mmCIF file of C-alpha atoms in Angstrom:
data_model
loop_
_atom_site.group_PDB
_atom_site.id
_atom_site.type_symbol
_atom_site.label_atom_id
_atom_site.label_comp_id
_atom_site.label_asym_id
_atom_site.label_seq_id
_atom_site.Cartn_x
_atom_site.Cartn_y
_atom_site.Cartn_z
ATOM 1 C CA MET A 30 37.702 27.603 44.189
ATOM 2 C CA LYS A 31 35.646 30.743 43.592
ATOM 3 C CA ARG A 32 32.360 29.871 41.921
ATOM 4 C CA GLY A 33 29.770 31.841 40.004
ATOM 5 C CA PHE A 34 29.599 35.591 39.843
ATOM 6 C CA ALA A 35 30.425 36.487 43.429
ATOM 7 C CA LEU A 36 33.609 37.965 41.974
ATOM 8 C CA LEU A 37 31.761 40.732 40.129
ATOM 9 C CA ALA A 38 31.830 43.102 43.083
ATOM 10 C CA ALA A 39 35.492 42.362 43.682
ATOM 11 C CA ALA A 40 36.216 43.001 40.012
ATOM 12 C CA ALA A 41 34.567 46.402 40.177
ATOM 13 C CA ALA A 42 36.580 47.262 43.280
ATOM 14 C CA LEU A 43 39.809 46.283 41.566
ATOM 15 C CA LEU A 44 39.150 48.668 38.722
ATOM 16 C CA THR A 45 39.257 51.679 41.023
ATOM 17 C CA GLY A 46 43.029 51.552 41.544
ATOM 18 C CA CYS A 47 45.568 49.823 40.891
ATOM 19 C CA GLY A 48 58.931 44.810 31.295
ATOM 20 C CA VAL A 49 60.734 42.323 29.781
ATOM 21 C CA ARG A 50 60.650 40.958 26.253
ATOM 22 C CA GLN A 51 59.227 37.530 25.382
ATOM 23 C CA SER A 52 60.668 34.937 27.730
ATOM 24 C CA THR A 53 63.868 33.215 26.673
ATOM 25 C CA THR A 54 63.769 30.818 29.625
ATOM 26 C CA THR A 55 65.048 27.342 28.806
ATOM 27 C CA ALA A 56 62.597 24.453 28.682
ATOM 28 C CA ALA A 57 64.174 22.871 31.773
ATOM 29 C CA ALA A 58 63.289 25.942 33.840
ATOM 30 C CA MET A 59 59.754 26.308 32.520
ATOM 31 C CA PRO A 60 56.735 25.322 34.633
ATOM 32 C CA ARG A 61 55.643 21.716 34.366
ATOM 33 C CA MET A 62 52.381 20.450 32.945
ATOM 34 C CA PRO A 63 49.955 18.881 35.460
ATOM 35 C CA GLU A 64 51.289 15.510 36.616
ATOM 36 C CA THR A 65 47.868 13.842 36.679
ATOM 37 C CA TYR A 66 46.671 14.912 33.242
ATOM 38 C CA VAL A 67 48.284 14.925 29.808
ATOM 39 C CA PHE A 68 46.962 17.544 27.392
ATOM 40 C CA THR A 69 46.626 16.668 23.723
ATOM 41 C CA ARG A 70 45.882 18.833 20.720
ATOM 42 C CA GLU A 71 42.604 17.014 20.153
ATOM 43 C CA ALA A 72 41.396 17.752 23.685
ATOM 44 C CA PHE A 73 43.059 21.117 24.247
ATOM 45 C CA PRO A 74 40.510 23.730 25.390
ATOM 46 C CA ARG A 75 39.422 26.361 22.874
ATOM 47 C CA LEU A 76 40.989 29.613 24.093
ATOM 48 C CA ASP A 77 40.107 33.233 23.373
ATOM 49 C CA GLY A 78 40.618 36.588 25.022
ATOM 50 C CA SER A 79 42.388 39.943 25.022
ATOM 51 C CA ALA A 80 45.283 40.695 22.688
ATOM 52 C CA ALA A 81 47.648 41.363 25.592
ATOM 53 C CA ALA A 82 46.931 37.865 26.963
ATOM 54 C CA VAL A 83 48.109 36.149 23.760
ATOM 55 C CA PRO A 84 51.703 35.630 25.022
ATOM 56 C CA MET A 85 50.363 33.925 28.149
ATOM 57 C CA ALA A 86 48.098 31.653 26.122
ATOM 58 C CA GLN A 87 50.880 30.731 23.706
ATOM 59 C CA ALA A 88 53.320 30.016 26.508
ATOM 60 C CA ALA A 89 50.756 27.901 28.376
ATOM 61 C CA ALA A 90 49.883 25.894 25.263
ATOM 62 C CA SER A 91 53.578 25.346 24.568
ATOM 63 C CA VAL A 92 54.247 24.064 28.088
ATOM 64 C CA LEU A 93 51.124 21.942 28.412
ATOM 65 C CA LEU A 94 51.481 20.311 24.998
ATOM 66 C CA GLY A 95 55.264 20.054 25.027
ATOM 67 C CA GLU A 96 55.494 21.805 21.645
ATOM 68 C CA ASP A 97 57.546 24.736 20.422
ATOM 69 C CA ARG A 98 55.868 28.078 20.802
ATOM 70 C CA GLU A 99 55.653 28.620 17.057
ATOM 71 C CA ALA A 100 53.870 25.288 16.679
ATOM 72 C CA VAL A 101 50.935 26.264 18.931
ATOM 73 C CA THR A 102 50.052 29.615 17.362
ATOM 74 C CA ASP A 103 47.116 27.992 15.559
ATOM 75 C CA LEU A 104 45.569 27.269 18.969
ATOM 76 C CA VAL A 105 45.697 30.918 20.032
ATOM 77 C CA GLN A 106 43.604 33.011 17.654
ATOM 78 C CA PHE A 107 42.283 35.710 19.981
ATOM 79 C CA HIS A 108 39.668 38.371 19.223
ATOM 80 C CA LYS A 109 39.251 41.766 20.864
ATOM 81 C CA THR A 110 38.083 41.541 24.467
ATOM 82 C CA GLU A 111 34.361 42.111 23.938
ATOM 83 C CA ARG A 112 34.173 39.785 20.937
ATOM 84 C CA ALA A 113 36.005 37.108 22.912
ATOM 85 C CA TYR A 114 33.259 37.120 25.552
ATOM 86 C CA TRP A 115 30.656 36.669 22.855
ATOM 87 C CA GLU A 116 32.662 33.692 21.606
ATOM 88 C CA LEU A 117 32.377 32.238 25.113
ATOM 89 C CA LEU A 118 28.645 32.931 25.285
ATOM 90 C CA GLU A 119 28.117 31.341 21.882
ATOM 91 C CA GLY A 120 30.151 28.245 22.759
ATOM 92 C CA SER A 121 33.001 28.865 20.331
ATOM 93 C CA ALA A 122 35.450 29.315 23.210
ATOM 94 C CA GLN A 123 35.799 27.304 26.422
ATOM 95 C CA VAL A 124 38.321 29.400 28.371
ATOM 96 C CA LEU A 125 38.957 33.128 28.168
ATOM 97 C CA LEU A 126 42.042 35.021 29.281
ATOM 98 C CA ALA A 127 40.706 38.542 29.194
ATOM 99 C CA ALA A 128 40.178 41.908 30.831
ATOM 100 C CA ASP A 129 36.929 43.208 32.305
ATOM 101 C CA PRO A 130 34.470 44.239 29.546
ATOM 102 C CA GLY A 131 33.031 40.766 29.054
ATOM 103 C CA ILE A 132 32.320 40.332 32.738
ATOM 104 C CA ARG A 133 29.966 43.280 32.325
ATOM 105 C CA ILE A 134 28.491 41.649 29.215
ATOM 106 C CA LEU A 135 27.816 38.401 31.069
ATOM 107 C CA ALA A 136 26.196 40.270 33.958
ATOM 108 C CA GLU A 137 24.051 42.411 31.680
ATOM 109 C CA LYS A 138 22.730 39.282 29.990
ATOM 110 C CA GLY A 139 21.674 37.989 33.373
ATOM 111 C CA ASP A 140 23.841 34.929 32.847
ATOM 112 C CA ASN A 141 25.547 34.186 36.174
ATOM 113 C CA ASN A 142 26.661 30.707 35.260
ATOM 114 C CA TRP A 143 30.314 31.623 34.843
ATOM 115 C CA GLU A 144 33.399 31.278 36.974
ATOM 116 C CA THR A 145 36.129 33.900 36.977
ATOM 117 C CA ALA A 146 39.550 34.097 38.589
ATOM 118 C CA PRO A 147 42.182 36.847 38.191
ATOM 119 C CA PHE A 148 45.571 35.541 37.076
ATOM 120 C CA ALA A 149 47.540 38.753 36.387
ATOM 121 C CA MET A 150 47.477 42.530 36.693
ATOM 122 C CA ASP A 151 48.099 45.081 33.934
ATOM 123 C CA ALA A 152 47.995 48.886 33.819
ATOM 124 C CA LEU A 153 46.524 51.533 31.554
ATOM 125 C CA ALA A 154 49.531 53.392 30.130
ATOM 126 C CA PHE A 155 49.457 56.770 28.370
ATOM 127 C CA PHE A 156 51.851 57.683 25.582
ATOM 128 C CA VAL A 157 52.830 60.688 23.495
ATOM 129 C CA ASN A 158 55.206 61.472 20.654
ATOM 130 C CA GLU A 159 58.827 61.174 21.783
ATOM 131 C CA SER A 160 59.376 64.881 21.090
ATOM 132 C CA ASN A 161 56.589 65.935 23.477
ATOM 133 C CA GLY A 162 58.140 67.753 26.444
ATOM 134 C CA VAL A 163 55.558 66.491 28.969
ATOM 135 C CA ASP A 164 56.712 63.484 31.004
ATOM 136 C CA SER A 165 53.975 63.137 33.623
ATOM 137 C CA LEU A 166 50.284 63.881 34.050
ATOM 138 C CA THR A 167 47.830 63.458 36.896
ATOM 139 C CA ILE A 168 44.615 61.481 36.699
ATOM 140 C CA GLU A 169 42.760 64.778 36.949
ATOM 141 C CA GLU A 170 44.728 66.226 34.007
ATOM 142 C CA LEU A 171 44.083 63.117 31.914
ATOM 143 C CA ARG A 172 40.378 63.342 32.706
ATOM 144 C CA GLY A 173 40.419 67.001 31.717
ATOM 145 C CA ILE A 174 42.151 66.221 28.425
ATOM 146 C CA TYR A 175 39.709 63.494 27.475
ATOM 147 C CA ALA A 176 36.710 65.553 28.610
ATOM 148 C CA GLY A 177 37.800 68.381 26.306
ATOM 149 C CA GLU A 178 38.504 70.792 29.166
ATOM 150 C CA ILE A 179 42.292 70.828 28.643
ATOM 151 C CA THR A 180 42.976 71.446 24.972
ATOM 152 C CA ASN A 181 46.564 72.717 24.789
ATOM 153 C CA TRP A 182 49.762 71.147 26.078
ATOM 154 C CA SER A 183 50.777 74.500 27.610
ATOM 155 C CA GLN A 184 48.002 73.978 30.181
ATOM 156 C CA VAL A 185 49.921 70.982 31.599
ATOM 157 C CA GLY A 186 53.460 72.322 31.346
ATOM 158 C CA GLY A 187 54.164 71.575 27.696
ATOM 159 C CA ALA A 188 54.533 73.535 24.479
ATOM 160 C CA ASP A 189 51.868 75.768 22.987
ATOM 161 C CA LEU A 190 50.370 72.991 20.889
ATOM 162 C CA ASP A 191 46.820 71.730 20.493
ATOM 163 C CA ILE A 192 46.122 68.321 22.069
ATOM 164 C CA ALA A 193 44.716 65.524 19.905
ATOM 165 C CA ALA A 194 43.318 62.920 22.313
ATOM 166 C CA PHE A 195 43.226 59.553 20.536
ATOM 167 C CA GLN A 196 40.951 56.782 21.834
ATOM 168 C CA ARG A 197 40.491 53.014 21.616
ATOM 169 C CA SER A 198 37.302 51.602 20.154
ATOM 170 C CA GLU A 199 34.307 50.644 22.275
ATOM 171 C CA GLY A 200 34.576 47.096 23.597
ATOM 172 C CA SER A 201 38.341 46.999 23.935
ATOM 173 C CA GLY A 202 39.826 46.291 27.337
ATOM 174 C CA SER A 203 41.781 49.557 27.216
ATOM 175 C CA GLN A 204 38.679 51.628 26.479
ATOM 176 C CA THR A 205 36.735 50.119 29.359
ATOM 177 C CA ALA A 206 39.716 50.633 31.680
ATOM 178 C CA MET A 207 39.931 54.260 30.542
ATOM 179 C CA GLU A 208 36.265 54.888 31.199
ATOM 180 C CA THR A 209 36.408 53.201 34.595
ATOM 181 C CA LEU A 210 39.810 54.191 35.972
ATOM 182 C CA VAL A 211 40.145 57.726 34.619
ATOM 183 C CA MET A 212 36.832 59.166 33.427
ATOM 184 C CA GLY A 213 34.432 57.827 36.038
ATOM 185 C CA ASP A 214 31.173 59.755 35.648
ATOM 186 C CA THR A 215 32.765 62.324 33.311
ATOM 187 C CA PRO A 216 31.856 61.723 29.655
ATOM 188 C CA MET A 217 34.641 61.490 27.100
ATOM 189 C CA MET A 218 34.654 64.076 24.335
ATOM 190 C CA ALA A 219 34.441 63.106 20.680
ATOM 191 C CA PRO A 220 37.856 62.032 19.375
ATOM 192 C CA PRO A 221 39.639 63.872 16.556
ATOM 193 C CA ALA A 222 38.913 62.751 13.004
ATOM 194 C CA GLY A 223 40.438 59.319 12.558
ATOM 195 C CA GLY A 224 41.220 59.238 16.278
ATOM 196 C CA VAL A 225 39.478 55.956 17.209
ATOM 197 C CA HIS A 226 41.332 52.704 16.628
ATOM 198 C CA GLY A 227 40.370 49.120 17.343
ATOM 199 C CA GLU A 228 43.944 47.820 17.312
ATOM 200 C CA MET A 229 46.480 49.283 19.697
ATOM 201 C CA GLY A 230 49.261 49.160 17.113
ATOM 202 C CA ASP A 231 47.173 51.295 14.761
ATOM 203 C CA LEU A 232 46.503 53.837 17.501
ATOM 204 C CA ILE A 233 50.187 54.048 18.433
ATOM 205 C CA ARG A 234 51.253 54.626 14.841
ATOM 206 C CA ALA A 235 48.527 57.224 14.280
ATOM 207 C CA ALA A 236 49.331 59.114 17.484
ATOM 208 C CA ALA A 237 53.082 59.006 16.891
ATOM 209 C CA SER A 238 52.782 60.467 13.386
ATOM 210 C CA TYR A 239 49.822 62.804 13.919
ATOM 211 C CA GLU A 240 50.298 65.820 11.625
ATOM 212 C CA ASN A 241 54.073 65.427 12.072
ATOM 213 C CA SER A 242 53.736 67.065 15.490
ATOM 214 C CA ALA A 243 53.909 66.134 19.159
ATOM 215 C CA GLY A 244 50.258 67.004 19.749
ATOM 216 C CA ALA A 245 48.696 63.546 20.121
ATOM 217 C CA ILE A 246 48.153 61.404 23.204
ATOM 218 C CA GLY A 247 46.854 57.847 23.408
ATOM 219 C CA TYR A 248 46.570 54.946 25.831
ATOM 220 C CA GLY A 249 46.734 51.179 25.986
ATOM 221 C CA SER A 250 47.918 48.153 27.895
ATOM 222 C CA TRP A 251 51.240 48.618 29.695
ATOM 223 C CA TYR A 252 52.035 44.967 28.969
ATOM 224 C CA ALA A 253 51.471 45.409 25.242
ATOM 225 C CA LEU A 254 53.423 48.656 25.107
ATOM 226 C CA SER A 255 56.379 47.700 27.282
ATOM 227 C CA VAL A 256 56.636 43.914 27.295
ATOM 228 C CA MET A 257 55.294 43.033 23.854
ATOM 229 C CA GLY A 258 57.252 45.953 22.416
ATOM 230 C CA LEU A 259 54.403 47.860 20.772
ATOM 231 C CA GLY A 260 55.536 51.111 22.392
ATOM 232 C CA GLU A 261 58.599 51.681 20.233
ATOM 233 C CA GLY A 262 58.588 55.228 18.893
ATOM 234 C CA VAL A 263 56.418 56.733 21.620
ATOM 235 C CA LYS A 264 57.088 57.970 25.157
ATOM 236 C CA ILE A 265 55.149 56.414 28.033
ATOM 237 C CA LEU A 266 54.068 58.975 30.615
ATOM 238 C CA SER A 267 54.155 58.755 34.380
ATOM 239 C CA VAL A 268 50.785 59.219 36.083
ATOM 240 C CA ASN A 269 50.556 60.904 39.483
ATOM 241 C CA GLY A 270 54.361 60.779 39.505
ATOM 242 C CA ALA A 271 54.628 57.002 39.027
ATOM 243 C CA ALA A 272 55.858 55.331 35.842
ATOM 244 C CA PRO A 273 54.016 52.107 34.943
ATOM 245 C CA ASP A 274 56.310 49.151 35.580
ATOM 246 C CA ARG A 275 56.255 45.850 37.433
ATOM 247 C CA ASP A 276 57.064 47.388 40.823
ATOM 248 C CA SER A 277 54.576 50.264 40.637
ATOM 249 C CA ILE A 278 51.825 47.906 39.475
ATOM 250 C CA ARG A 279 52.611 45.277 42.105
ATOM 251 C CA THR A 280 52.722 47.819 44.953
ATOM 252 C CA GLY A 281 49.707 49.816 43.727
ATOM 253 C CA GLN A 282 51.792 52.994 43.368
ATOM 254 C CA TYR A 283 50.658 53.330 39.768
ATOM 255 C CA PRO A 284 47.051 54.562 39.957
ATOM 256 C CA ALA A 285 45.470 52.908 36.893
ATOM 257 C CA CYS A 286 45.705 49.118 37.176
ATOM 258 C CA PHE A 287 43.302 46.415 36.017
ATOM 259 C CA PRO A 288 43.243 42.594 36.210
ATOM 260 C CA TYR A 289 43.129 39.847 33.622
ATOM 261 C CA TYR A 290 40.758 36.975 34.325
ATOM 262 C CA ALA A 291 40.484 33.362 33.375
ATOM 263 C CA VAL A 292 36.802 32.665 32.676
ATOM 264 C CA ILE A 293 34.958 29.360 32.166
ATOM 265 C CA SER A 294 31.442 28.016 32.510
ATOM 266 C CA ALA A 295 30.721 27.187 36.145
ATOM 267 C CA GLU A 296 29.259 23.883 34.929
ATOM 268 C CA THR A 297 32.569 22.698 33.482
ATOM 269 C CA PRO A 298 33.294 19.261 35.025
ATOM 270 C CA GLU A 299 36.389 18.812 37.165
ATOM 271 C CA GLU A 300 37.886 16.343 34.689
ATOM 272 C CA ASP A 301 37.302 18.562 31.644
ATOM 273 C CA PRO A 302 40.512 19.920 30.029
ATOM 274 C CA ALA A 303 39.068 23.441 30.227
ATOM 275 C CA ARG A 304 38.648 23.121 34.013
ATOM 276 C CA ILE A 305 42.125 21.627 34.384
ATOM 277 C CA PHE A 306 43.603 24.504 32.363
ATOM 278 C CA PHE A 307 41.595 27.044 34.416
ATOM 279 C CA ASP A 308 42.908 25.583 37.685
ATOM 280 C CA TRP A 309 46.479 25.237 36.382
ATOM 281 C CA ILE A 310 46.801 28.879 35.331
ATOM 282 C CA GLN A 311 45.847 29.943 38.865
ATOM 283 C CA GLY A 312 48.222 27.455 40.477
ATOM 284 C CA PRO A 313 51.935 27.831 41.227
ATOM 285 C CA GLU A 314 53.121 26.606 37.831
ATOM 286 C CA GLY A 315 50.732 28.811 35.884
ATOM 287 C CA GLN A 316 51.622 31.802 38.043
ATOM 288 C CA LYS A 317 55.330 31.115 37.580
ATOM 289 C CA LEU A 318 54.779 31.096 33.838
ATOM 290 C CA ALA A 319 52.912 34.415 33.998
ATOM 291 C CA GLU A 320 55.891 35.990 35.753
ATOM 292 C CA GLN A 321 58.322 34.531 33.226
ATOM 293 C CA GLU A 322 56.247 36.060 30.446
ATOM 294 C CA GLY A 323 56.583 39.487 32.046
ATOM 295 C CA TYR A 324 53.117 39.769 33.596
ATOM 296 C CA VAL A 325 52.534 40.882 37.169
ATOM 297 C CA SER A 326 50.994 37.645 38.408
ATOM 298 C CA ALA A 327 48.156 37.348 40.876
ATOM 299 C CA GLU A 328 50.570 35.544 43.191
ATOM 300 C CA GLU A 329 52.942 38.524 43.089
ATOM 301 C CA MET A 330 50.068 40.759 44.149
ATOM 302 C CA GLY A 331 50.063 38.887 47.449
ATOM 303 C CA GLY A 332 46.342 38.223 47.482
ATOM 304 C CA ALA A 333 45.414 41.806 46.537
ATOM 305 C CA LEU A 334 43.491 40.432 43.570
#
């Protein structure tokens, strides 16, 4: 078991590089709940985290409680990534399933009394209007677009059309991934008017319909776009010649990947339901469930996490 915040350095290293629809697997083939502990609604850990981790949380609650998926939705009321970490800090949540921003929040507060473990890998995917003639960009071109240095699609092989570079709001997992994986030390330019969106669905709709043209570009979680189905109506771009998919994420061919973590207090007792859930999601049954839900599991990464 990995304790404390020794994983912070590893997390930072992971952020330098590197679908199917909702699972229809029958109950008989689903992972089993722990044999030595029976979860109940009354003792089920309070979960929170990133929007793209909601399917994993719902599936886990369904399996561990033996209830239909629809019946456990009240147990999975997730916030945006940064807010979810504040819920953990304030004691309103016991286990997070979330991307990186909160790990930074915990470190900045000087609070090292947390335990983190990666359970799946996602990717930062870029999308444009379906009528946009550009199919692939490089990391350098994306950085140039979001720095304001590349302003017309003709500069990257497209039509003579101004680029509107839409952004996610500060504190979202996608925004932190963008700043870390693509921008680095290069500051992002100011977005177009109305070009910042807290919810990925809002950003996709705004970018897809921007001025009835193909000028907009946006970004978000590959899992949310491709597996959860939020990407209907937009075209997902390849980056450095690789399309984001399970294989390119698993092999590291896709250049903009980031992990999801399970996070709990390091003081959580071994017998606490939150600790049992934390251990289970890292174990073979939890990892099998992640794969069935369309995630690239930590186990699939072969220890690369």
